[in-house]
């Protein structure tokens, strides 16, 4: 799925394009690493981390597992 498609697949209100893109990737592959997210979203790892924090704070995702085996549970 192309990055443009991620924008159309998600319709969450109040999220910016980066948040929508990261959320769509997490829905498709919840065990994706931050580095993979950065590559797929064409963002830096730091931007991905800020976006993950934002999505967690807004209640869209929850982290499960240990640091090395993180899985993101999409709640919304």
Short mmCIF file of C-alpha atoms in Angstrom, two decimals:
data_model
loop_
_atom_site.label_atom_id
_atom_site.label_comp_id
_atom_site.label_asym_id
_atom_site.label_seq_id
_atom_site.Cartn_x
_atom_site.Cartn_y
_atom_site.Cartn_z
CA UNK A 1 0.00 0.00 0.00
CA UNK A 2 1.43 3.36 -0.93
CA UNK A 3 1.76 6.25 1.50
CA UNK A 4 -1.00 8.10 -0.31
CA UNK A 5 -3.33 5.19 0.34
CA UNK A 6 -2.67 5.40 4.10
CA UNK A 7 -4.28 8.83 4.12
CA UNK A 8 -7.45 7.49 2.49
CA UNK A 9 -7.64 4.32 4.57
CA UNK A 10 -7.75 6.19 7.87
CA UNK A 11 -10.42 8.71 8.77
CA UNK A 12 -9.56 9.51 12.38
CA UNK A 13 -10.53 13.06 13.24
CA UNK A 14 -8.03 15.27 15.00
CA UNK A 15 -4.95 13.45 13.72
CA UNK A 16 -2.37 14.97 11.41
CA UNK A 17 -1.15 13.19 8.27
CA UNK A 18 1.91 11.71 10.00
CA UNK A 19 -0.23 10.32 12.84
CA UNK A 20 -2.69 8.83 10.35
CA UNK A 21 0.14 7.28 8.34
CA UNK A 22 1.83 5.74 11.40
CA UNK A 23 -1.52 4.47 12.72
CA UNK A 24 -2.34 2.82 9.39
CA UNK A 25 1.05 1.10 9.32
CA UNK A 26 0.55 -0.12 12.90
CA UNK A 27 -2.86 -1.52 12.02
CA UNK A 28 -1.30 -3.52 9.20
CA UNK A 29 1.79 -4.62 11.15
CA UNK A 30 1.59 -4.10 14.94
CA UNK A 31 5.08 -5.48 15.58
CA UNK A 32 6.84 -3.03 13.25
CA UNK A 33 9.99 -1.36 14.62
CA UNK A 34 10.48 2.39 14.88
CA UNK A 35 13.12 2.16 12.19
CA UNK A 36 10.72 0.36 9.83
CA UNK A 37 8.01 2.92 10.60
CA UNK A 38 10.43 5.72 9.77
CA UNK A 39 11.36 4.12 6.47
CA UNK A 40 7.77 3.37 5.43
CA UNK A 41 6.52 6.83 6.43
CA UNK A 42 9.56 8.67 5.04
CA UNK A 43 10.18 10.28 8.44
CA UNK A 44 13.05 10.26 10.93
CA UNK A 45 13.08 7.83 13.83
CA UNK A 46 12.75 10.82 16.20
CA UNK A 47 9.62 12.02 14.38
CA UNK A 48 8.20 8.51 14.56
CA UNK A 49 8.87 8.39 18.32
CA UNK A 50 7.14 11.74 18.85
CA UNK A 51 4.21 10.50 16.77
CA UNK A 52 3.97 7.24 18.73
CA UNK A 53 3.98 9.24 21.98
CA UNK A 54 1.24 11.50 20.61
CA UNK A 55 -0.91 8.57 19.48
CA UNK A 56 -0.45 6.90 22.87
CA UNK A 57 -1.35 10.11 24.73
CA UNK A 58 -4.48 10.52 22.57
CA UNK A 59 -5.53 6.93 23.36
CA UNK A 60 -5.12 5.48 19.86
CA UNK A 61 -2.39 2.96 20.67
CA UNK A 62 -0.97 1.05 23.61
CA UNK A 63 2.43 -0.60 23.86
CA UNK A 64 2.57 -4.26 24.82
CA UNK A 65 5.61 -6.40 25.49
CA UNK A 66 9.20 -5.77 26.47
CA UNK A 67 11.48 -3.16 24.94
CA UNK A 68 12.98 -5.64 22.49
CA UNK A 69 9.66 -7.30 21.57
CA UNK A 70 7.26 -4.39 21.43
CA UNK A 71 3.85 -4.85 19.84
CA UNK A 72 1.55 -1.87 19.37
CA UNK A 73 -2.12 -2.52 20.12
CA UNK A 74 -4.37 -0.18 18.14
CA UNK A 75 -7.26 0.78 20.41
CA UNK A 76 -9.27 3.06 18.11
#
